[in-house]
Coordinates of N, CA and C in Angstrom, one line a residue:
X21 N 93.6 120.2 108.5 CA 94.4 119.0 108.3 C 93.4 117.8 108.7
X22 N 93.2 116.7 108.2 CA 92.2 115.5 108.2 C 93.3 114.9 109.8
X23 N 92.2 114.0 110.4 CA 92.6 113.2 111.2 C 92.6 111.9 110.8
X24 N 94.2 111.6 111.8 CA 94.3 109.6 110.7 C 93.4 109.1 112.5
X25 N 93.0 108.0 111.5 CA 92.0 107.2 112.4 C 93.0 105.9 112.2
X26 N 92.8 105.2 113.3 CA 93.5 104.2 113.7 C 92.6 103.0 113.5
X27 N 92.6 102.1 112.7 CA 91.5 100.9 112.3 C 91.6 99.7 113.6
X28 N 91.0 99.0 114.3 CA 91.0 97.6 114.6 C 90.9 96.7 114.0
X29 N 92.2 96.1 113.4 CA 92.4 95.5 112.4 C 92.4 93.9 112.7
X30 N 91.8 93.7 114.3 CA 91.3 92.5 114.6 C 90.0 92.0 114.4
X31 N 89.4 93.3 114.3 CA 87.7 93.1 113.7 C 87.8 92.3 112.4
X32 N 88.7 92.5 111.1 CA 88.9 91.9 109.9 C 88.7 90.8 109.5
X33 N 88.1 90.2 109.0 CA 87.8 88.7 108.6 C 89.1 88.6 107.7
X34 N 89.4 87.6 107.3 CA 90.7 87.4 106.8 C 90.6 87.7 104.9
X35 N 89.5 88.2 104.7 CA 89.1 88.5 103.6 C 89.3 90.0 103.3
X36 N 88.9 90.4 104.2 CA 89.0 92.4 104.5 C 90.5 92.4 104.4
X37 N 91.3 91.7 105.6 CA 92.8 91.6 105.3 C 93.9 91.9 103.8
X38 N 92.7 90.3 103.4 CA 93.4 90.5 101.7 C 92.9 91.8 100.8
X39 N 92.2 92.2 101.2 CA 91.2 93.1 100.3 C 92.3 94.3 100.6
X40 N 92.4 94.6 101.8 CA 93.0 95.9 102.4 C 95.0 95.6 101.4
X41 N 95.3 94.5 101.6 CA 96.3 94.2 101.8 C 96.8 94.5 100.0
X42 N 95.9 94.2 98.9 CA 96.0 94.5 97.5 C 95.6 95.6 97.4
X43 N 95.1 96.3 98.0 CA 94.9 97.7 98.0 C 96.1 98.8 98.1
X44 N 96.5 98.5 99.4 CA 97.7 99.4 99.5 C 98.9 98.6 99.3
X45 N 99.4 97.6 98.9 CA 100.7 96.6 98.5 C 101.1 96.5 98.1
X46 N 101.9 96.1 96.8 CA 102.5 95.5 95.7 C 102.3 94.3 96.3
X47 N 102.1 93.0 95.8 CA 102.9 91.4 95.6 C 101.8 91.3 97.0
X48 N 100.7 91.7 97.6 CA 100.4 91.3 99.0 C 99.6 90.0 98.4
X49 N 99.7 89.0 98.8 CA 99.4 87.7 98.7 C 98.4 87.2 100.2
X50 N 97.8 85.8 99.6 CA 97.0 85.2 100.3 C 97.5 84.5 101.5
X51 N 98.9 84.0 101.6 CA 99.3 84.0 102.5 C 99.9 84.9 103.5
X52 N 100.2 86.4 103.0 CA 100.4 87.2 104.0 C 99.0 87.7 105.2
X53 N 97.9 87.4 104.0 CA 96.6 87.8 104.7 C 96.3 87.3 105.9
X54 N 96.6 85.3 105.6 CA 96.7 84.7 106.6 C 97.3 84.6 107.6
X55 N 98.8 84.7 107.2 CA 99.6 84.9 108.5 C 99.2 86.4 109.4
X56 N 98.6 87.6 108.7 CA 98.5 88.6 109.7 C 97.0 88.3 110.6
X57 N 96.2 87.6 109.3 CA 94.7 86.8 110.7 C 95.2 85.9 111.6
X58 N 96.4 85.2 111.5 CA 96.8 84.3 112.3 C 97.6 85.0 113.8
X59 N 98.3 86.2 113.2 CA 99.1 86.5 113.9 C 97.8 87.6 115.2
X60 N 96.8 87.7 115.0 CA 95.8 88.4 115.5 C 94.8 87.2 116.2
X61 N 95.0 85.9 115.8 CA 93.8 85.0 116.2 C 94.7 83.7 116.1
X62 N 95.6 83.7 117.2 CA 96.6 82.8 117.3 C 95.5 81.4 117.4
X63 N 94.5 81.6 117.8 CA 94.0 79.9 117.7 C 93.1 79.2 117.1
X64 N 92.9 80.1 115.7 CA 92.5 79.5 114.7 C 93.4 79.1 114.0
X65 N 92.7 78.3 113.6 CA 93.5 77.0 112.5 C 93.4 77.3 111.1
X66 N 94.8 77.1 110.7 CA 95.6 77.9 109.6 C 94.9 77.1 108.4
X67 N 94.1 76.4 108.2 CA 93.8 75.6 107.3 C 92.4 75.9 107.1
X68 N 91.5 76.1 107.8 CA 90.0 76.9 107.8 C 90.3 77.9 107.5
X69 N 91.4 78.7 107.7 CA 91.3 80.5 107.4 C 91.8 80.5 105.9
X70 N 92.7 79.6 105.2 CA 92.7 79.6 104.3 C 91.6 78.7 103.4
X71 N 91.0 78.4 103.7 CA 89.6 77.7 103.1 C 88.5 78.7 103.2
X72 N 88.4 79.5 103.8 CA 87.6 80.7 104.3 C 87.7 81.9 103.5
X73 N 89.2 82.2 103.3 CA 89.9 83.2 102.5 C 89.6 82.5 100.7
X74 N 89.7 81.3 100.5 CA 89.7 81.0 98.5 C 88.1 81.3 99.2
X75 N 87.0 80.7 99.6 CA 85.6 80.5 99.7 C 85.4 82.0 99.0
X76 N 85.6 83.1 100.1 CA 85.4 84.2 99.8 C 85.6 85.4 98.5
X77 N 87.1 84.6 97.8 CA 87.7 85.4 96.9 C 86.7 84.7 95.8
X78 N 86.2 83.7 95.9 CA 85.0 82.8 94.5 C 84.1 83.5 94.6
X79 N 83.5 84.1 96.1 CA 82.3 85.0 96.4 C 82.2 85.9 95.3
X80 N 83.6 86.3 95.7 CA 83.9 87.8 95.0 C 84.0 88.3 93.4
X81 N 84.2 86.7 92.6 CA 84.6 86.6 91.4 C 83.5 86.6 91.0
X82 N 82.1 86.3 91.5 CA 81.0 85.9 90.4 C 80.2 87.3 91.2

């Protein structure tokens, strides 16, 4: 039988989040990504993390 490994899902850049979050989801959106980086890093600002998260997903497109 395989062993489940437990992630530290505070390590996650809010990008990994989204990535992880369309992976196993239906409907997981850019705002859930944020509110779970938020809810892990209460004192960043909800407005860089989402400027951080589109930056990234443009990364990702080209």
């Amino acid at each position: 039988m395989a062993k489940m490994r437990f992630m530290d899902l505070s390590k996650y850049t809010v990008y990994d989040l989204y990535a992880a979050g369309q992976r196993i989801s239906v409907g997981y959106t850019m705002q859930d990504a944020i509110e779970r980086y938020l809810e892990m890093h209460p004192t960043a600002d909800p407005a860089k993390v989402e400027q951080e998260l589109r930056e990234a997903i443009q990364r990702q497109m080209w």
